[in-house]
Coordinates of C-alpha atoms in Angstrom, one line a residue:
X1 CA 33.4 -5.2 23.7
X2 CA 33.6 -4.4 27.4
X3 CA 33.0 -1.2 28.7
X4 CA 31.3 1.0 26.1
X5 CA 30.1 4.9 26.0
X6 CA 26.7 6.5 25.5
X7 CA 28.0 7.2 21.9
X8 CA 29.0 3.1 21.9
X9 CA 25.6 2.2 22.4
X10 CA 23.4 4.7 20.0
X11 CA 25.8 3.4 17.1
X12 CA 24.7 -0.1 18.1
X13 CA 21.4 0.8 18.2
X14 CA 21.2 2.8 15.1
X15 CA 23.3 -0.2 12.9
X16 CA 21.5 -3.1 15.2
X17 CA 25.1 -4.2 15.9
X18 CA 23.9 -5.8 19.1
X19 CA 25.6 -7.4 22.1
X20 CA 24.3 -10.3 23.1
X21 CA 24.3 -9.2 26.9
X22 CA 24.2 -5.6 27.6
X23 CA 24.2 -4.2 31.6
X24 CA 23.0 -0.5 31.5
X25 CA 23.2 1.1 35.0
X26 CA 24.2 4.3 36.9
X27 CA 24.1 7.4 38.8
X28 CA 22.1 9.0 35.4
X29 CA 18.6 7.1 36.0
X30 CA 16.7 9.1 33.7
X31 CA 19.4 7.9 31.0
X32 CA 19.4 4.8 32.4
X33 CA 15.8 4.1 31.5
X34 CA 15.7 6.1 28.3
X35 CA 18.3 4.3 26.8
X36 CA 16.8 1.1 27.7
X37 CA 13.6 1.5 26.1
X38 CA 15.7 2.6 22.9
X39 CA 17.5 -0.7 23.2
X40 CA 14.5 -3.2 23.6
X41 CA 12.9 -1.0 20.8
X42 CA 15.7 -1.7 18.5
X43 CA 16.2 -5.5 19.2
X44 CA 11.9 -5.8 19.9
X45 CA 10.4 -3.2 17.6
X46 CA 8.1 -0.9 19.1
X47 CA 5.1 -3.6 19.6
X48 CA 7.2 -6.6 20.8
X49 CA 5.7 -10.1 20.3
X50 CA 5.2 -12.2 24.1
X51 CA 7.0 -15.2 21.5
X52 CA 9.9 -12.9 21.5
X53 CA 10.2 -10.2 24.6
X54 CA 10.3 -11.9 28.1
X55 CA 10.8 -9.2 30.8
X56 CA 11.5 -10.1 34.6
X57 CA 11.6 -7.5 37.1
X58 CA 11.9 -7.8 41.4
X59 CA 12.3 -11.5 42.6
X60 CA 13.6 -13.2 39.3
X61 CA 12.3 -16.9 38.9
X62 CA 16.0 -18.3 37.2
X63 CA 14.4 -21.3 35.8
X64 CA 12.0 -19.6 33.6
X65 CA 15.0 -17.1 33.1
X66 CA 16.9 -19.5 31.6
X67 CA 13.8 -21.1 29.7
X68 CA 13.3 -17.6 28.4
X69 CA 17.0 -17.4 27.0
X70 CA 16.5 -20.7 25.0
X71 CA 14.1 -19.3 22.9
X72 CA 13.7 -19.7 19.0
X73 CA 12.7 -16.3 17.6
X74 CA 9.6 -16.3 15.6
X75 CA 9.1 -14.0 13.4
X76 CA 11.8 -11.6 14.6
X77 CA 16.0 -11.5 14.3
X78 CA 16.2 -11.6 17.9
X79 CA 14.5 -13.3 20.6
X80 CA 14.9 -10.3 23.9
X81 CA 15.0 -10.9 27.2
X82 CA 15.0 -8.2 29.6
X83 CA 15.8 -7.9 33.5
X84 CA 14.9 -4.5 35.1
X85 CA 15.5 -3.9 38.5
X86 CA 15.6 -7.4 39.9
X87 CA 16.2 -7.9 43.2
X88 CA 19.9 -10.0 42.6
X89 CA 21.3 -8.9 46.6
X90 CA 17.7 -11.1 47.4
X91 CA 19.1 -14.0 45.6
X92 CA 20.2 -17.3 47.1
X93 CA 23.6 -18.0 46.4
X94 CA 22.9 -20.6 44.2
X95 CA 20.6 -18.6 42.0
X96 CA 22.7 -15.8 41.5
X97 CA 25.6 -18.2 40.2
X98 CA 23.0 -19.6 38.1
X99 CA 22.3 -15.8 37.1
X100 CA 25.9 -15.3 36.4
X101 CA 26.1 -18.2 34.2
X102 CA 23.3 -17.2 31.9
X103 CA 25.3 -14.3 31.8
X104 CA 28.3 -16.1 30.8
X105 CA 26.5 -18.3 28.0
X106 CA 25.2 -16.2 25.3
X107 CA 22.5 -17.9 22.9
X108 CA 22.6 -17.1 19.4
X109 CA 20.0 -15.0 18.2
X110 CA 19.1 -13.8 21.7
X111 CA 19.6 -10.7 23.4
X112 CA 19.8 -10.4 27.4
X113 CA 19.7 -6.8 28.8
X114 CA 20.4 -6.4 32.7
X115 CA 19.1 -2.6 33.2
X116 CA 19.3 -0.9 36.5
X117 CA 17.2 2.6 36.4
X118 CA 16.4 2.5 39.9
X119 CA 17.8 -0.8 42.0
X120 CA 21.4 -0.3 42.1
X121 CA 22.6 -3.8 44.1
X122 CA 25.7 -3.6 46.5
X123 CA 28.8 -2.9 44.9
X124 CA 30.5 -6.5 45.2
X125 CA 26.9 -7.6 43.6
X126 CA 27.1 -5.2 41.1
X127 CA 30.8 -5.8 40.2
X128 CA 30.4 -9.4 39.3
X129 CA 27.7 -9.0 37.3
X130 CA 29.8 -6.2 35.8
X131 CA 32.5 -8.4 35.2
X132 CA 30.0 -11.2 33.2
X133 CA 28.3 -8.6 31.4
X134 CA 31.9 -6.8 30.2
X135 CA 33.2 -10.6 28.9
X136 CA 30.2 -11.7 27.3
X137 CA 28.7 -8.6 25.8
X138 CA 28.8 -4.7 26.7
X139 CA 28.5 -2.3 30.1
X140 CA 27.5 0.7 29.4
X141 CA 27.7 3.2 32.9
X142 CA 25.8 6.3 33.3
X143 CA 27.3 8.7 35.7
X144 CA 26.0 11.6 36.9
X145 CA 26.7 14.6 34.3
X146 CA 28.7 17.7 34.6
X147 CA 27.2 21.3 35.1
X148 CA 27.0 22.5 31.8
X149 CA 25.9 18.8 30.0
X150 CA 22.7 19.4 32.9
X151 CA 22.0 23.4 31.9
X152 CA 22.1 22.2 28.1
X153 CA 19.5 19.6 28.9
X154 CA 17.7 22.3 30.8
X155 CA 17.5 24.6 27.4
X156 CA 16.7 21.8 25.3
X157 CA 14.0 20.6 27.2
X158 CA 12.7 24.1 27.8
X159 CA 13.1 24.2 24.0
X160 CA 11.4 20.9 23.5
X161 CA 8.2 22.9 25.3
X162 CA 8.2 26.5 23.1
X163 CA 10.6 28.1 25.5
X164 CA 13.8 29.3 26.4
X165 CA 15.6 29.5 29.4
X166 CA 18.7 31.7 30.5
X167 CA 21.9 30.4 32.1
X168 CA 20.9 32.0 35.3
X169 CA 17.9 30.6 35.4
X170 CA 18.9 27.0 34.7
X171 CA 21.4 27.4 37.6
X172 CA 18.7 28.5 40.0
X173 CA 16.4 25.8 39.1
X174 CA 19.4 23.4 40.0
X175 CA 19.8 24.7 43.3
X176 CA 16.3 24.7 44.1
X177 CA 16.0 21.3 42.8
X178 CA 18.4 19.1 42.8
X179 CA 20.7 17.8 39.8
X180 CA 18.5 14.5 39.1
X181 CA 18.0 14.4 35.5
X182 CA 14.3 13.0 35.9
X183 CA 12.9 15.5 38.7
X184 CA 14.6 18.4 36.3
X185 CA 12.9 17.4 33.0
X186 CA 9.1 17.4 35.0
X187 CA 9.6 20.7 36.7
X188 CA 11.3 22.0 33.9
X189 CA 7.6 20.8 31.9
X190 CA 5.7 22.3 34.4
X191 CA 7.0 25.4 34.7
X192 CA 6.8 25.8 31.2
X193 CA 3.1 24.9 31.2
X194 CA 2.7 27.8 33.8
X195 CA 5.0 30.6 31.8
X196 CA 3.1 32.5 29.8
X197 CA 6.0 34.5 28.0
X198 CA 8.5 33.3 25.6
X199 CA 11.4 32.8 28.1
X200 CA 10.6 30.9 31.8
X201 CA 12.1 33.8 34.2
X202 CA 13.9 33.6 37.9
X203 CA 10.4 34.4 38.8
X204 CA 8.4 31.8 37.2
X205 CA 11.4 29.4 39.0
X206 CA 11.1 30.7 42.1
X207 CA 7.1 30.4 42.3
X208 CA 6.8 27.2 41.1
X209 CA 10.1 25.2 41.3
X210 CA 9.5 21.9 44.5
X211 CA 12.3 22.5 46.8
X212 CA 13.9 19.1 47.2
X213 CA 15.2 18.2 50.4
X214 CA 18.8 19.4 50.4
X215 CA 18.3 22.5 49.7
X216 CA 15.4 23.0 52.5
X217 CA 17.9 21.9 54.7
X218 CA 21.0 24.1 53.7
X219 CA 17.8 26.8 54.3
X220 CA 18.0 25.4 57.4
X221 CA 22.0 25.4 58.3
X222 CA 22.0 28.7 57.0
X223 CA 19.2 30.0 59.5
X224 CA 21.4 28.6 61.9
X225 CA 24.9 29.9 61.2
X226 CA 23.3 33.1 60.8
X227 CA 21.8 33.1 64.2
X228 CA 18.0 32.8 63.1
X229 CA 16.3 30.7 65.4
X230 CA 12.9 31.8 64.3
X231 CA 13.7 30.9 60.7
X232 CA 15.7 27.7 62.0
X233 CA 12.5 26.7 63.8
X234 CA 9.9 27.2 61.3
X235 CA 12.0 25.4 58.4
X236 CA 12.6 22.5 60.6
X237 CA 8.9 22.9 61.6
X238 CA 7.5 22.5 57.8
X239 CA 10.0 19.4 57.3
X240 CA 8.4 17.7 60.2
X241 CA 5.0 18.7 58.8
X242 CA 6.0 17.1 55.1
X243 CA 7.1 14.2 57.2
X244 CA 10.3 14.2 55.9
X245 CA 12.7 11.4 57.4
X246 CA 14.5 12.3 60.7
X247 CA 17.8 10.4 59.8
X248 CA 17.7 11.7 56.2
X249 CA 18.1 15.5 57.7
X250 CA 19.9 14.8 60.3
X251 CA 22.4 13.2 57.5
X252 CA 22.0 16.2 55.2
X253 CA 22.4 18.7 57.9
X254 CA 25.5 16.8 58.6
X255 CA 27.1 17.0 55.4
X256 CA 26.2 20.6 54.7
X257 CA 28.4 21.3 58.0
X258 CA 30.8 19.6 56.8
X259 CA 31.1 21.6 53.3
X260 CA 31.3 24.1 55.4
X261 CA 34.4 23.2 57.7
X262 CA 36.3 21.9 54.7
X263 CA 35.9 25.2 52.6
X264 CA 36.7 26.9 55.9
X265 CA 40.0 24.9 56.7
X266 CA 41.1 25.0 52.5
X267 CA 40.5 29.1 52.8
X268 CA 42.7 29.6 55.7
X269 CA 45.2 27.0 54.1
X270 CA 45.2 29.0 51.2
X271 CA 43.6 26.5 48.8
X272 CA 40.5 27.4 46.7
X273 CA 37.4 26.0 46.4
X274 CA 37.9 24.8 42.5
X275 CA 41.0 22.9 44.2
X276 CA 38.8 21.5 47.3
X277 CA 35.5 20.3 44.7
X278 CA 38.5 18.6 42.5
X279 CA 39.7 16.5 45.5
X280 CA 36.5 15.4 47.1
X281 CA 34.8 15.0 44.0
X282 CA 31.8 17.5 44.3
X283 CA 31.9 17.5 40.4
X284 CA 29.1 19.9 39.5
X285 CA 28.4 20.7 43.2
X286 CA 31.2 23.3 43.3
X287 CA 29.0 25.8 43.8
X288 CA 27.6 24.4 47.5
X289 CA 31.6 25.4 48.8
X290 CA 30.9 29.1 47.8
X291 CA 27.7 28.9 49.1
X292 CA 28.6 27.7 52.4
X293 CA 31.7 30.4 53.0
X294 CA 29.4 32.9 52.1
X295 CA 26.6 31.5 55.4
X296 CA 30.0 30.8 57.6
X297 CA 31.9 34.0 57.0
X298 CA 31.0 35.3 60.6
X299 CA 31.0 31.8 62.5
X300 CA 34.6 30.4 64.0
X301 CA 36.7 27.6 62.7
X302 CA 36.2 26.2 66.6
X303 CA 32.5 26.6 66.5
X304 CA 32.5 24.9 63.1
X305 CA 34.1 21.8 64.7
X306 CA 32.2 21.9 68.3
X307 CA 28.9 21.8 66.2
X308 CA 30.3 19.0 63.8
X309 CA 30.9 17.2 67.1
X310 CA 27.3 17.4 68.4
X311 CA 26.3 16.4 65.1
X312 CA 28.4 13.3 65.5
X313 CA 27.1 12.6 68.5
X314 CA 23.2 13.0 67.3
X315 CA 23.9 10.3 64.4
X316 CA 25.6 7.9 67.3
X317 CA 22.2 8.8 69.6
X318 CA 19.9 7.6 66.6
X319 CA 21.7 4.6 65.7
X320 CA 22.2 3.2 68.9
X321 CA 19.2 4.3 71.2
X322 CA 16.0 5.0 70.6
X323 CA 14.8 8.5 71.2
X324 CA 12.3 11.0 70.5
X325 CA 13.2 11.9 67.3
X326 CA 11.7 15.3 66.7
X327 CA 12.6 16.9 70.4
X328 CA 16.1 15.3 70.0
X329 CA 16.5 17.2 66.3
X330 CA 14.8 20.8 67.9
X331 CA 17.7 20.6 71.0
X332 CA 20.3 19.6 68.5
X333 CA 19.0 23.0 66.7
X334 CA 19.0 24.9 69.9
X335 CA 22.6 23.8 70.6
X336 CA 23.8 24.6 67.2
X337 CA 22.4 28.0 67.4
X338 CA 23.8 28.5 70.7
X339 CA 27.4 27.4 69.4
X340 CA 27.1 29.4 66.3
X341 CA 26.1 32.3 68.4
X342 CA 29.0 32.5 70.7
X343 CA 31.3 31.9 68.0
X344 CA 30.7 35.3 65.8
X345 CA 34.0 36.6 64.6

């Protein structure tokens, strides 16, 4: 059974139909790890025996891997051996083909799980060890969910805590947040702890939701395109003051101008932004197009491009020279501002 679903892999944990080699991975980390625990539960029980559970995490020793796999079970069905995270783009090329065999050898009454909740390897990496794991046993991927699969984890979570939590405000606390599943369910049980009423309100969000980085810095573009250099300033200011990573805004401020310059050049083509979010992919992110046309409704197409082209230039500048990082990002700011300002329509 090669490639199997979420739905795949709670039958075979509720029947203990096991594989014997299971890779979980994906986009989805907090299901990632939740449905790996469920797994090593099912096959381990919920106090696993050191006779029966080997786990190897980071830089794998493959000799006492595959000791571990030729283990008799005692006392137990299954004899588990679990690899979290390992560090297989690390590997010598001899012990990753050893790796890969293990894979490819199953032992009866033992079960290997290759989980990945936070080290994803590079995709050739990853795709042979995909290609073992779907011959041998199951792969079960978790991609990043849709909109409405992340608001109904919202509710239930806020429902899992005594309270309930409007469409609206499920949406906000996206925005503010992010979409990860992980950083959701803690500041969805924070805020919860805070609220004092029956239902957490925009309010209660708004006070005490973290601002991830993303959307600091679309606070940031959007000081910009609106011509707010004291805003601009300050925001880029507090990120230098959080120590936030130069490279990491600069790419995010990058790819916000670009949402911007594609819904532009899809709006004066005609197309919509439902259309444009369906052909790049932006999945659940729809919502950053309208947000973007709304910030760049009084900026030029041509300023739109001459600011994605000192943009371009700033990533060249920081990958090729070295530079003063901060005073490089405030003139890039200035020069943005400027460009934005002389290209009101």
């Amino acid at each position: 059974m090669p490639n199997i679903t979420e739905a795949d892999l709670k039958k075979q944990i509720k029947t203990r139909s096991f594989s014997p080699v299971y890779l979980i991975y994906g986009a989805e980390q907090l299901y990632v790890r939740n449905y790996t625990e469920k797994l090593v539960k099912a096959v381990a029980g919920k106090a696993p025996s050191d006779f029966n559970f080997h786990r190897f995490a980071g830089e794998v020793n493959i000799t006492e891997l595959a000791a571990a796999m030729y283990v008799a079970p005692f006392m137990s069905e299954y004899n588990l051996v679990l690899v979290s995270d390992a560090f297989f783009d690390m590997m010598t090329k001899e012990d990753f083909e050893t790796f890969t065999e293990i894979c490819g050898k199953p032992v009866e009454g033992t079960v290997l799980v290759i989980s990945l909740p936070s080290n994803t390897p590079k995709k050739a990496t990853l795709d042979a060890i995909k290609k073992i794991a779907a011959k041998n046993g199951s792969v079960c991927e978790f991609k990043k969910t849709d909109a409405i699969t992340t608001e109904k984890f919202i509710a239930k979570r806020a429902n899992t805590n005594g309270k309930l939590i409007s469409r609206a405000a499920a949406n906000r606390l996206v925005s503010l947040c992010g979409d990860d599943l992980t950083r959701l369910k803690n500041e969805v049980d924070k805020i919860c702890a805070y609220s004092s009423a029956e239902e957490v309100s925009l309010d209660d969000i708004n006070k005490l939701a973290t601002v991830n980085l993303e959307s600091r810095i679309f606070d940031l573009s959007d000081a910009v395109l609106a011509g707010n250099g004291e805003k601009a300033f300050r925001v880029l200011d507090s990120l230098f003051y959080q120590k936030e990573d130069p490279i990491g805004m600069l790419y995010i401020l990058s790819a916000a101008y670009i949402d911007a310059y594609r819904a532009r050049v899809a709006a004066e083509c005609g197309i919509r932004n439902s259309q444009v979010a369906a052909d790049f992919g932006y999945g659940k992110r729809t919502f950053v197009l309208d947000r973007v046309m709304r910030s760049t409704n009084r900026v030029s197409t041509e300023a739109l491009r001459k600011s994605l082209d000192y943009l371009m230039e700033a990533d060249l500048k920081f990958k090729s020279v070295k530079v003063n990082q901060r005073l490089y990002l405030e003139q890039l700011i200035a020069q943005l501002l400027l460009t934005a300002r002389e290209g009101r329509r």
